[in-house]
Coordinates of C-alpha atoms in Angstrom, one line a residue:
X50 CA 315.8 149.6 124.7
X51 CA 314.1 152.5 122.7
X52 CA 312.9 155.5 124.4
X53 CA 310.0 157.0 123.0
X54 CA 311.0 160.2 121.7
X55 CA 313.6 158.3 119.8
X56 CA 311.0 156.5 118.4
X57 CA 308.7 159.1 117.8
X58 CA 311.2 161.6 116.2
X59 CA 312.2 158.5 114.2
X60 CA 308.9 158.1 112.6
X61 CA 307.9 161.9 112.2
X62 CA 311.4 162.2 110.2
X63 CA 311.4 158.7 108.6
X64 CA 307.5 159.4 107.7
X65 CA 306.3 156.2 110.0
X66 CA 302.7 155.2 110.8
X67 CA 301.4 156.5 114.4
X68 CA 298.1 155.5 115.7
X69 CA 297.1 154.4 111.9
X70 CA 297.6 157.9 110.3
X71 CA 300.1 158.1 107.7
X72 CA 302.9 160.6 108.3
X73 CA 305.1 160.7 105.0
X74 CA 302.8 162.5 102.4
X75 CA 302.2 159.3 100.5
X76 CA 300.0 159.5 97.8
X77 CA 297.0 157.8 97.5
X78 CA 297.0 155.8 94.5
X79 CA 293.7 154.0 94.6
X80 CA 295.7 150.6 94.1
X81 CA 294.6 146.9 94.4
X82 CA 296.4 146.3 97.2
X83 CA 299.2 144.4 95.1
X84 CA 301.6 143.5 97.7
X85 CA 305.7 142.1 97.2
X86 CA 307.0 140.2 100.3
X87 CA 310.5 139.9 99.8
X88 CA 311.8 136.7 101.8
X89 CA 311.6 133.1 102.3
X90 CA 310.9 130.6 104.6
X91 CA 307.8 129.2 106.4
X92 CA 307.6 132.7 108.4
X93 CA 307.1 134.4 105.6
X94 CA 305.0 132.0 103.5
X95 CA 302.5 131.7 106.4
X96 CA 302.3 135.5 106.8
X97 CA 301.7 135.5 102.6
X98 CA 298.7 133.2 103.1
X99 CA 296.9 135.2 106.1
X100 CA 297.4 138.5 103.9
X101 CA 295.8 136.9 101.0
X102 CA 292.6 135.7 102.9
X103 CA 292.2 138.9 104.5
X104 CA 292.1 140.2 100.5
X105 CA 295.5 141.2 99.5
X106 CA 297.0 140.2 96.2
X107 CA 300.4 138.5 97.3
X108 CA 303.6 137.7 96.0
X109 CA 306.4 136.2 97.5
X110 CA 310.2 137.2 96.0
X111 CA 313.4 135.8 97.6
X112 CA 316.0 137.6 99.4
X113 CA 318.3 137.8 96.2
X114 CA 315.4 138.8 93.4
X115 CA 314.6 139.9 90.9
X116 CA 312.1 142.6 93.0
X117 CA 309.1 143.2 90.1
X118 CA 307.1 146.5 91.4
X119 CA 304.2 146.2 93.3
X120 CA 301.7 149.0 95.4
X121 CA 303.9 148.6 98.5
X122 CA 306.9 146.1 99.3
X123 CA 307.0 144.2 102.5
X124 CA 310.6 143.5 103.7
X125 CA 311.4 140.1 105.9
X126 CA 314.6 142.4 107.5
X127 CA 315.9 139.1 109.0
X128 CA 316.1 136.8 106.0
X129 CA 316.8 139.6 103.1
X130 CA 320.6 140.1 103.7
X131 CA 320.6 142.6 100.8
X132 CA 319.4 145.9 102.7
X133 CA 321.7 148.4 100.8
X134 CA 320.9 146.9 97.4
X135 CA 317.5 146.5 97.9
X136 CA 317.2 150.2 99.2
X137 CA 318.8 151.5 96.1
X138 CA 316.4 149.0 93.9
X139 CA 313.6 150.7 95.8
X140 CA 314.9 154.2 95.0
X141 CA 315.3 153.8 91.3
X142 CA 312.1 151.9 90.3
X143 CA 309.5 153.6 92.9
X144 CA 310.5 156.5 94.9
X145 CA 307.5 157.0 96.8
X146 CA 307.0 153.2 96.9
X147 CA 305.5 152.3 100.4
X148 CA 307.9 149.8 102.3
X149 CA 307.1 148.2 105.6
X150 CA 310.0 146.6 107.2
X151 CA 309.4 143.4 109.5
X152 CA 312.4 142.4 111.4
X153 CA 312.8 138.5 113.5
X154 CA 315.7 140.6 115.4
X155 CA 314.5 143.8 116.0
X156 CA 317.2 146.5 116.5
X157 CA 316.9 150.4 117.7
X158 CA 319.6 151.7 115.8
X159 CA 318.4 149.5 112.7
X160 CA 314.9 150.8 113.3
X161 CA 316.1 154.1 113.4
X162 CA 317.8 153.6 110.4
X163 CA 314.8 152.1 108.0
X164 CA 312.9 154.9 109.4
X165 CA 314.9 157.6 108.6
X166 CA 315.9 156.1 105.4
X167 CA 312.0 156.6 104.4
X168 CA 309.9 153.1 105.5
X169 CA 306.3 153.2 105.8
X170 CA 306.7 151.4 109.2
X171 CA 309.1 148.9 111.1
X172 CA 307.4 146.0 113.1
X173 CA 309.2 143.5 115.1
X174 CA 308.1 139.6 114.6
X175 CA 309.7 137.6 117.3
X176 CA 310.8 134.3 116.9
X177 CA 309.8 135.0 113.2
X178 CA 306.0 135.4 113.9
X179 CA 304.8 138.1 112.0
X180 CA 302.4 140.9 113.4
X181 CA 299.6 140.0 110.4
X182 CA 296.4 141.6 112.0
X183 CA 298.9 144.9 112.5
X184 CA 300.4 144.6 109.3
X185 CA 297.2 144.2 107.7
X186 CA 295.8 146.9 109.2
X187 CA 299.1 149.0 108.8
X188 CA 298.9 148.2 105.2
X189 CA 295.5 149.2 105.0
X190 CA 295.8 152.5 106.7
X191 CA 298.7 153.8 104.4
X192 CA 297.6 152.6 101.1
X193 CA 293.6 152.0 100.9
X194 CA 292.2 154.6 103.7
X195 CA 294.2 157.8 105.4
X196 CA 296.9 158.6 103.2
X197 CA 297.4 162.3 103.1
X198 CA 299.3 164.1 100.4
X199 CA 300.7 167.5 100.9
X200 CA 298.0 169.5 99.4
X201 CA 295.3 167.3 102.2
X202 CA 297.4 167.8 105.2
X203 CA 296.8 166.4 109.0
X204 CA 293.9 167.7 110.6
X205 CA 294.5 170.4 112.4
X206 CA 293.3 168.9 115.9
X207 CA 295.4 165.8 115.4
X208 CA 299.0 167.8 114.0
X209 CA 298.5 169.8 117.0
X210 CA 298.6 166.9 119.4
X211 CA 301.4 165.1 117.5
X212 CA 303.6 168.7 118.3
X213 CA 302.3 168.6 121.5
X214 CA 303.3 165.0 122.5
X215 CA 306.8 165.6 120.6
X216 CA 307.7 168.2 123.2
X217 CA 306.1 166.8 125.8
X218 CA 307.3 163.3 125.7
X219 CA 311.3 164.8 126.1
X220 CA 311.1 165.5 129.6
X221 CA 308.3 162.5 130.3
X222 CA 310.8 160.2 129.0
X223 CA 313.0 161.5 132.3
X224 CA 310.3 160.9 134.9
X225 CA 309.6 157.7 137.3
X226 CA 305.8 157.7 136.4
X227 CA 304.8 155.4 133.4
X228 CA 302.8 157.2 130.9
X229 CA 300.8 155.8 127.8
X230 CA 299.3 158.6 125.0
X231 CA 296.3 156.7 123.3
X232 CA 294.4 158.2 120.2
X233 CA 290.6 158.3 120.3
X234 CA 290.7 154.7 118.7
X235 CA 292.4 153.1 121.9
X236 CA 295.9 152.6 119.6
X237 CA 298.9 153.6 121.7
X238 CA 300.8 156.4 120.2
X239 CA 303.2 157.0 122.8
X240 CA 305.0 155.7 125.8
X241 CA 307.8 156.4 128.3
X242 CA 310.6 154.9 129.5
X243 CA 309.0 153.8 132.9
X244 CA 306.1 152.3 131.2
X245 CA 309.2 150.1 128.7
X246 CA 310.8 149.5 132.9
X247 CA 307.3 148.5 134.8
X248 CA 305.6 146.4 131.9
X249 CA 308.7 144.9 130.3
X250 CA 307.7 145.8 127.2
X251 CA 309.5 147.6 124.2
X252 CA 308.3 151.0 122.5
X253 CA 309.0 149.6 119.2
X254 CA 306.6 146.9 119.8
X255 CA 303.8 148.8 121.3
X256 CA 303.7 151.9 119.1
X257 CA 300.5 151.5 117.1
X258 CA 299.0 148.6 119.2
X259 CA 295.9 148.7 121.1
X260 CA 296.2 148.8 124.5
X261 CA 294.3 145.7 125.2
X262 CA 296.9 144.1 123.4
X263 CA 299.7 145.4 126.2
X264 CA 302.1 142.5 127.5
X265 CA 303.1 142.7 131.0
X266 CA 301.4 142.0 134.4
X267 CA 298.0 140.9 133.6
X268 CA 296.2 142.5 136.8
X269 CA 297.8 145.8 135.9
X270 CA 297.3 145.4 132.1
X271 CA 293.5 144.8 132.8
X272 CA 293.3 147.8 135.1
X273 CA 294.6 150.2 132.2
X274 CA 292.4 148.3 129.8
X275 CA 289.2 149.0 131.8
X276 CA 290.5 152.6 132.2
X277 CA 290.6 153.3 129.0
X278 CA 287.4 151.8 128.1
X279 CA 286.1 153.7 131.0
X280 CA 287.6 157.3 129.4
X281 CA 287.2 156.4 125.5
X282 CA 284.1 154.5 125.2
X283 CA 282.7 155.4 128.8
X284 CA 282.8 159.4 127.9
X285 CA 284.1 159.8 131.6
X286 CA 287.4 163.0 132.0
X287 CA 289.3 160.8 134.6
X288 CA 289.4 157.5 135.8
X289 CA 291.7 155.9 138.9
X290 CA 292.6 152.5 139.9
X291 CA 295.2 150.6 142.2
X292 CA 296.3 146.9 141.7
X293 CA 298.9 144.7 143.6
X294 CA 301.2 142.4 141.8
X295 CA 303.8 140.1 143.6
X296 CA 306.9 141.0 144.3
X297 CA 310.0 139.8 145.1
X298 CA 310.7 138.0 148.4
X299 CA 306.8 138.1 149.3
X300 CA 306.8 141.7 149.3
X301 CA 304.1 143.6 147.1
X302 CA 304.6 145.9 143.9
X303 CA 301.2 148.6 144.4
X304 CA 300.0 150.9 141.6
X305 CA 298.1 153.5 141.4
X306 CA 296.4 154.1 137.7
X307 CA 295.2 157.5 136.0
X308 CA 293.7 157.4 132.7
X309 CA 292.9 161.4 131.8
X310 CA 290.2 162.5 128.5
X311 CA 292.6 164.5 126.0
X312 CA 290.0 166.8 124.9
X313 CA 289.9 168.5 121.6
X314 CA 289.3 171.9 120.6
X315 CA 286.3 173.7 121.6
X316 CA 283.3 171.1 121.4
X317 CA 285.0 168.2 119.2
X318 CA 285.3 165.0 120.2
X319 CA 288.0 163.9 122.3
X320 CA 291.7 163.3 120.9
X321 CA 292.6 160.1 122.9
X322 CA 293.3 159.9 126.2
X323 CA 296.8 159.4 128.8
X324 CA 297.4 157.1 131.5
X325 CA 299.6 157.6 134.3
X326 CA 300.8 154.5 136.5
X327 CA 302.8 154.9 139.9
X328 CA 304.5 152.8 141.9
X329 CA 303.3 153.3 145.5
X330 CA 305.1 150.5 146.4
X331 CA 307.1 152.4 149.1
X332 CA 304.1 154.3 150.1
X333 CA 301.9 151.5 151.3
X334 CA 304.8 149.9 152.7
X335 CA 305.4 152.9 154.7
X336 CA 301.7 153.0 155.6
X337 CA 301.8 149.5 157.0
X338 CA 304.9 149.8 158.7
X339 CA 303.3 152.6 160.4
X340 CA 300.1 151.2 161.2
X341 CA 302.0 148.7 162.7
X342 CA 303.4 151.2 164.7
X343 CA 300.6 153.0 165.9
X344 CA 298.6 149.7 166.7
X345 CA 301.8 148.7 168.7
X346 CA 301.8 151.8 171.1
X347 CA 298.8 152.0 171.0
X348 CA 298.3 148.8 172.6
X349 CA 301.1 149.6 174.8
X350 CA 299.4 152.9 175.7
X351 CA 295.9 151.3 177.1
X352 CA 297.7 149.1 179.4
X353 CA 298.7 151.8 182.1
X354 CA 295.6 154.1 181.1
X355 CA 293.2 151.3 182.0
X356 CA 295.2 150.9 185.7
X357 CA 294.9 155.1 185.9
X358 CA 291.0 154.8 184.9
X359 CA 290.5 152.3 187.3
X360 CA 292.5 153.7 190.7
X361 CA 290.6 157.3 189.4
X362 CA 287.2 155.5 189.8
X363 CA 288.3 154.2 193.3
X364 CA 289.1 157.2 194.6
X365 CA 286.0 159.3 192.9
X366 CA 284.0 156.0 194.6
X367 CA 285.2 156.9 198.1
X368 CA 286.9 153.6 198.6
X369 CA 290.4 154.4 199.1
X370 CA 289.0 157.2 201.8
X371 CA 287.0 160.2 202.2
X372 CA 287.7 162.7 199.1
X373 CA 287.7 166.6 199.5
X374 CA 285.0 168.3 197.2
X375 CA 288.2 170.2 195.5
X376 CA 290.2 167.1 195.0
X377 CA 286.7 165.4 194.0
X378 CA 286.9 167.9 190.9
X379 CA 290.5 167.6 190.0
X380 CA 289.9 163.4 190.2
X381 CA 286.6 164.1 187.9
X382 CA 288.7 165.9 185.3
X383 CA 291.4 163.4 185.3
X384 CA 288.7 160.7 184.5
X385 CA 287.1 162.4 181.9
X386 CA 290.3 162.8 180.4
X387 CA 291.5 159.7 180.5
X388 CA 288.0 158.8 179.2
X389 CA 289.0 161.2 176.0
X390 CA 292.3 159.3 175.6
X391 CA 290.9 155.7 175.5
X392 CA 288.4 157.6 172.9
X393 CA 291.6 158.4 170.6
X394 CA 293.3 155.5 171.5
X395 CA 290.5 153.0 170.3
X396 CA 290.7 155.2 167.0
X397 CA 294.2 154.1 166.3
X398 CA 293.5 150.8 167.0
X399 CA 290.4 150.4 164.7
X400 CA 292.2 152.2 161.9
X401 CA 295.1 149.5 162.1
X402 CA 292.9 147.1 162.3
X403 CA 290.7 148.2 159.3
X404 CA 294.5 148.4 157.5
X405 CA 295.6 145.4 158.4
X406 CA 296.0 142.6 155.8
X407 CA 294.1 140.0 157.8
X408 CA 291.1 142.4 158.2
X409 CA 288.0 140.3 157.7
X410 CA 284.4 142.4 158.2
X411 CA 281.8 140.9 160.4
X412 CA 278.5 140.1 158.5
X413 CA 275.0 140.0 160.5
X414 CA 271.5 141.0 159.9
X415 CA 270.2 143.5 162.2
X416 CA 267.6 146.0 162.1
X417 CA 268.6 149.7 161.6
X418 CA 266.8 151.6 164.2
X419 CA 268.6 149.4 166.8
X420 CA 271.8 150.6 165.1
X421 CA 271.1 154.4 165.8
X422 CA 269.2 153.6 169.5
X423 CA 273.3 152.2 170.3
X424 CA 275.1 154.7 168.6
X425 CA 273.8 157.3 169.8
X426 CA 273.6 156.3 173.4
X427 CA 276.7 158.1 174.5
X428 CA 276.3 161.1 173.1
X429 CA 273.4 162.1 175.7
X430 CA 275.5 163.7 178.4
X431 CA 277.7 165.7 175.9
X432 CA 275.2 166.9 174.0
X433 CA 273.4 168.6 177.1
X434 CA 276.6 169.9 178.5
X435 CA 276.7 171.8 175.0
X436 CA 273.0 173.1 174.5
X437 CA 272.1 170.8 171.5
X438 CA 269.5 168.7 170.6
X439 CA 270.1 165.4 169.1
X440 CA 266.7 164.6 167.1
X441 CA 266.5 161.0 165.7
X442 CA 264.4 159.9 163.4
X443 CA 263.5 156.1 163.8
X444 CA 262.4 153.6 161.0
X445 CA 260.4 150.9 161.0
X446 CA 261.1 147.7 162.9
X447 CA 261.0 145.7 159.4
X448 CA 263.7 148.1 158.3
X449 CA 267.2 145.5 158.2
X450 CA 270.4 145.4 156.3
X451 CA 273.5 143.2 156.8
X452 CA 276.8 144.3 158.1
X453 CA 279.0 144.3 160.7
X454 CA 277.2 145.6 163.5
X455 CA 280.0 146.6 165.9
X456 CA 281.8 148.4 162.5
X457 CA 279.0 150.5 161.6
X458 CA 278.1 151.5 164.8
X459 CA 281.6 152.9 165.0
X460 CA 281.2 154.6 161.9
X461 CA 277.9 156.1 162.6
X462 CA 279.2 157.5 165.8
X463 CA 282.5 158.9 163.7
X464 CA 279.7 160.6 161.8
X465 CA 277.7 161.5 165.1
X466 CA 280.8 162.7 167.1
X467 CA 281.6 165.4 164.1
X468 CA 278.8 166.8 163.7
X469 CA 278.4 167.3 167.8
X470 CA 282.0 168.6 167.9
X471 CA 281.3 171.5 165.2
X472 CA 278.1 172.4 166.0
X473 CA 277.7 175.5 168.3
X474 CA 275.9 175.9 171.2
X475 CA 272.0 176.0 170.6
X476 CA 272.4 173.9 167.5
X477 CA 270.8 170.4 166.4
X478 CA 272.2 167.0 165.4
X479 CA 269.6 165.2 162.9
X480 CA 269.6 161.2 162.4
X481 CA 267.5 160.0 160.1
X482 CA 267.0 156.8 157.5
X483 CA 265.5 156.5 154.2
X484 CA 264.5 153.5 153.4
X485 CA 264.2 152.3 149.4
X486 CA 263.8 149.2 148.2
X487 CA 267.0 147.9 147.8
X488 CA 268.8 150.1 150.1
X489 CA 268.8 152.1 153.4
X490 CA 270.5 155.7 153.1
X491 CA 271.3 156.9 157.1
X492 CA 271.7 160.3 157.1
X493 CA 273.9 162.6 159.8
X494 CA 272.6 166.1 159.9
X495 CA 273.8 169.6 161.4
X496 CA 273.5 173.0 161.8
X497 CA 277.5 173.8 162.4
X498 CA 280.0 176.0 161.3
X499 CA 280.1 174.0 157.5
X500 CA 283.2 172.5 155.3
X501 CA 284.3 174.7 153.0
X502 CA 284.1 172.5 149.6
X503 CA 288.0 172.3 148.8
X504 CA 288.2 170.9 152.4
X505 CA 285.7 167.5 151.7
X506 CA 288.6 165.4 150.5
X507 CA 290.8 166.5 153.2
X508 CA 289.1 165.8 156.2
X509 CA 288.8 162.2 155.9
X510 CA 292.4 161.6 155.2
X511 CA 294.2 160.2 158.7
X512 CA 295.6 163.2 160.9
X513 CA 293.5 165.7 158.9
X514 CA 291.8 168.5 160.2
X515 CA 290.8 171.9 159.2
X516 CA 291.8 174.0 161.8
X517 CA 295.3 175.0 161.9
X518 CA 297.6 173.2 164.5
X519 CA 298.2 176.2 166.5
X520 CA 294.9 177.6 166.8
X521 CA 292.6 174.9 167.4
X522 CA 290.1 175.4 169.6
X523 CA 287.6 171.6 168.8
X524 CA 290.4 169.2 169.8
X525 CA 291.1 165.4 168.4
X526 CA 293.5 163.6 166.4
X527 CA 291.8 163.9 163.0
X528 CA 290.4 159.8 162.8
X529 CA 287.1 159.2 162.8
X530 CA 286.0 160.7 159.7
X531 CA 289.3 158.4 158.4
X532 CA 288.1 155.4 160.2
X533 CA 284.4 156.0 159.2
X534 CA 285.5 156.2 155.4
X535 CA 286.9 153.1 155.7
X536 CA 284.6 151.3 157.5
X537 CA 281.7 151.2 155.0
X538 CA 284.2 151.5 152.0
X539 CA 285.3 147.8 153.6
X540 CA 281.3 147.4 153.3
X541 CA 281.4 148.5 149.3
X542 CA 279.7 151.6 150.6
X543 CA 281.8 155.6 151.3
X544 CA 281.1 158.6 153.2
X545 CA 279.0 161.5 151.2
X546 CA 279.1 164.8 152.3
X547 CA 277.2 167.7 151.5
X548 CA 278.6 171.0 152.7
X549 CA 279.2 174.5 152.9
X550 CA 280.5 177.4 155.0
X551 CA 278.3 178.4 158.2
X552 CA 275.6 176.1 156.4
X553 CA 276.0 172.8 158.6
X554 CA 277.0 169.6 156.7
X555 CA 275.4 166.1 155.8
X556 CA 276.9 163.0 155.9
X557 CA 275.1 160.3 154.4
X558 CA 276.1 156.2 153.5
X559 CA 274.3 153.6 151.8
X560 CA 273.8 150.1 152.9
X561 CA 271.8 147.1 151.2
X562 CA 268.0 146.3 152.3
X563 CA 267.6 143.1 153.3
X564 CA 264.2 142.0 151.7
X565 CA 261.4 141.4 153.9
X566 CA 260.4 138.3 155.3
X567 CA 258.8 135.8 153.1
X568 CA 254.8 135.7 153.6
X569 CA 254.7 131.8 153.4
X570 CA 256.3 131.4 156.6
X571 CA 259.7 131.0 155.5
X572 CA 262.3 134.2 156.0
X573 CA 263.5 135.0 152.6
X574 CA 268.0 135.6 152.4
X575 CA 269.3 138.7 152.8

């Protein structure tokens, strides 16, 4: 199999066709489009036929000749048997006679070869189908529309990204990442050897295609499509995307796609674009295997702590015996403890739960100020122990949306907990709700130390947190931001934080209105 930079050098040297811009200072010559298909068989007279409707004047010479001239020669590389004599034909009538190679048995080294020998292009044709809407086009592009002679080179931009991509592509070639170059039109230009591995696909057969014509894995061929629409028609600077294919065995192949704006000089418009697709295969099955790890112990964990909570509560009730007041304190700081344990340990177990591939979200109507009047419930006695104020900012009763209760209470309190834990002593804790027409917006305020903005990401990653591990003075195991995130992202909703240093933080969410009841009687569907 080619790799690219074989390909590439091949056509720079051989003056090939790359994302329809002729490379081999061709002349244009204004022609007719008079075109000489030398071969035979129904192959070929089919793919004379679809050239002539789409307005090409065609005719069809066998292998042997005689070869009269035409504006360019089209070469069935699979029937012709003649390629030395037919070279040196080429040579002494027309020089600088555009020829386009199409080959039933494409070959590297015989690519390679035409190439460098000085063809217009080399396209494969399979099973002796012939590539007529890319030929056409191909055909179109070096003689009709963007030939360049040597006194109108390349532009400037677009020479500079060819060099670029030359250099580039000898080290990308070497990486386990797939990458596909794109010009601005959406044709592929370039690809690596990962891209040929994941895809199954051959350079030679891509180069100059359009990328929704990519063969491979649909669900991951329609995720690069949309990415690319999303960059080159969308306007957007970078787009990401994950899909899961079937493996083998059961097990599942995960990629993650990239597609990056290649931006041109100064304010002109964009030179194409570059996807990047990994396999996080290993990754996510390293995730799940520990997820099921943590949901294990975890399990495993809450059996003896619930027998510890329970004999402390005995003996802080006075029914095992009379308690000392000094024991009485040690046994109340061994149940709040144990309290803050079960806390983490509930964590672990809604994040592997929220992981877990038979994860299915609850789905209720409820109305949102009973939401925040539960969440927020526990939080009284720690936020008088610290000197806050927790202000909440009820809705109206009519106010509904549809969730998983349970869920978003658990998320809300993620949000709550935070904002308690890094908020100083004299502080306030703000819950509020707008309500708009078609959503609710619930909004977690506070007047703590801040998130420094290259710190937004990080904090709702599992384990994350910003102090340092041997400094830490605010405690916890770095999950409920992680398990809030995923919550509402199971909800088609995320996390949105507004931020800065020593200027509190905001977290808000979004979640769908339910409309309001019908005025006919009826309740109209949420």
């Amino acid at each position: 199999m080619a790799s690219s930079i074989e390909a590439m050098e091949s056509l720079r040297t051989g003056g090939g066709v790359l994302g329809g811009v002729a490379l081999n200072g061709e002349p244009d010559r204004g022609g007719a489009g008079r075109l000489l298909i030398i071969g035979e068989g129904p192959s070929a007279e089919r793919a004379a036929r679809a050239l002539e409707v789409a307005g090409w004047m065609v005719k069809l010479a066998p292998p042997t000749g005689p070869w009269p001239l035409a504006d360019a020669w089209v070469v069935f590389e699979g029937a012709s048997g003649a390629r030395s004599r037919l070279r040196q034909t080429a040579e002494n009538l027309a020089p600088r006679l555009p020829i386009v190679v199409v080959d039933e048995q494409a070959d590297v080294e015989q690519a390679r070869e035409w190439l460098l020998w000085g063809a217009a292009d080399y396209f494969p044709a399979p099973g002796g189908e012939w590539p007529v809407d890319r030929l056409h086009s191909r055909l179109e592009a070096l003689h009709l529309e963007r030939c360049h002679t040597a006194q109108d080179p390349l532009p400037a931009a677009e020479n500079d990204l060819w060099d670029d991509l030359e250099r580039v592509m000898t080290f990308l070639d070497g990486i386990r990442d797939g990458v596909i170059f794109t010009d601005s039109d959406g044709a592929i230009i370039a690809i690596n050897r990962s891209v040929e591995r994941q895809l199954g696909i051959s350079s030679l057969a891509t180069l100059g295609a359009d990328v929704e014509s990519l063969e491979g894995p649909a669900e991951l061929c329609a995720l690069l499509t949309q990415g690319f629409e999303r960059v080159l028609v969308g306007g957007v600077n970078e787009w990401n995307g994950e899909v899961l294919l079937g493996g083998l065995a059961g097990e599942p192949l995960a990629f993650e796609v990239s597609v990056l704006a290649l931006p041109g000089a100064e304010e002109a418009a964009r030179l194409g674009a570059v996807a990047i697709l990994r396999d996080v295969s290993a990754v996510r099955r390293s995730e799940r295997v520990k997820s099921q790890f943590l949901s294990i112990v975890s399990h495993e964990l809450r059996a003896p702590l619930t027998a510890i909570k329970t004999f402390v509560s005995m003996l802080c009730q006075g029914r095992l015996g009379e308690v000392p007041d000094r024991q009485q304190r040690v046994l109340d700081d061994i149940r709040d403890q144990a309290r803050r344990l079960e806390h983490e340990i509930d964590k672990v177990i809604s994040l592997a739960r929220l992981e877990g591939e038979d994860f299915e979200r609850g789905d209720e109507e409820f109305p949102v100020r009973d939401l925040i009047e539960v969440a927020c419930r526990p939080f009284s006695r720690t936020v008088e122990a610290k000197g806050l104020s927790l202000h909440l900012e009820m809705p109206a009763p009519d106010v509904l949306v549809r969730a998983d209760f349970e869920d978003i209470k658990r998320a809300l309190q993620a949000l709550i907990e935070n904002s308690i834990k890094f908020t100083p002593e004299g502080g306030e804790v703000r819950v509020w709700v707008e309500a708009e027409d078609e959503s609710v917006v619930m909004r977690v305020q506070d007047t703590g130390i801040g998130i420094a903005p290259w710190h937004h990401e990080l904090i709702f990653e599992r384990f994350q947190q910003v102090e340092r591990p041997l400094t830490r003075q605010f405690g916890g195991a770095g999950l409920g931001l992680s398990v809030a995130r995923r919550i509402l992202r199971a909800h088609d909703s995320d996390v949105e934080l507004e931020s800065a240093p020593m200027q509190g933080a905001t977290f808000s969410f979004r979640l769908p209105r339910c409309p309001l009841a019908a005025p006919a009687g009826g309740t109209a569907p949420c």
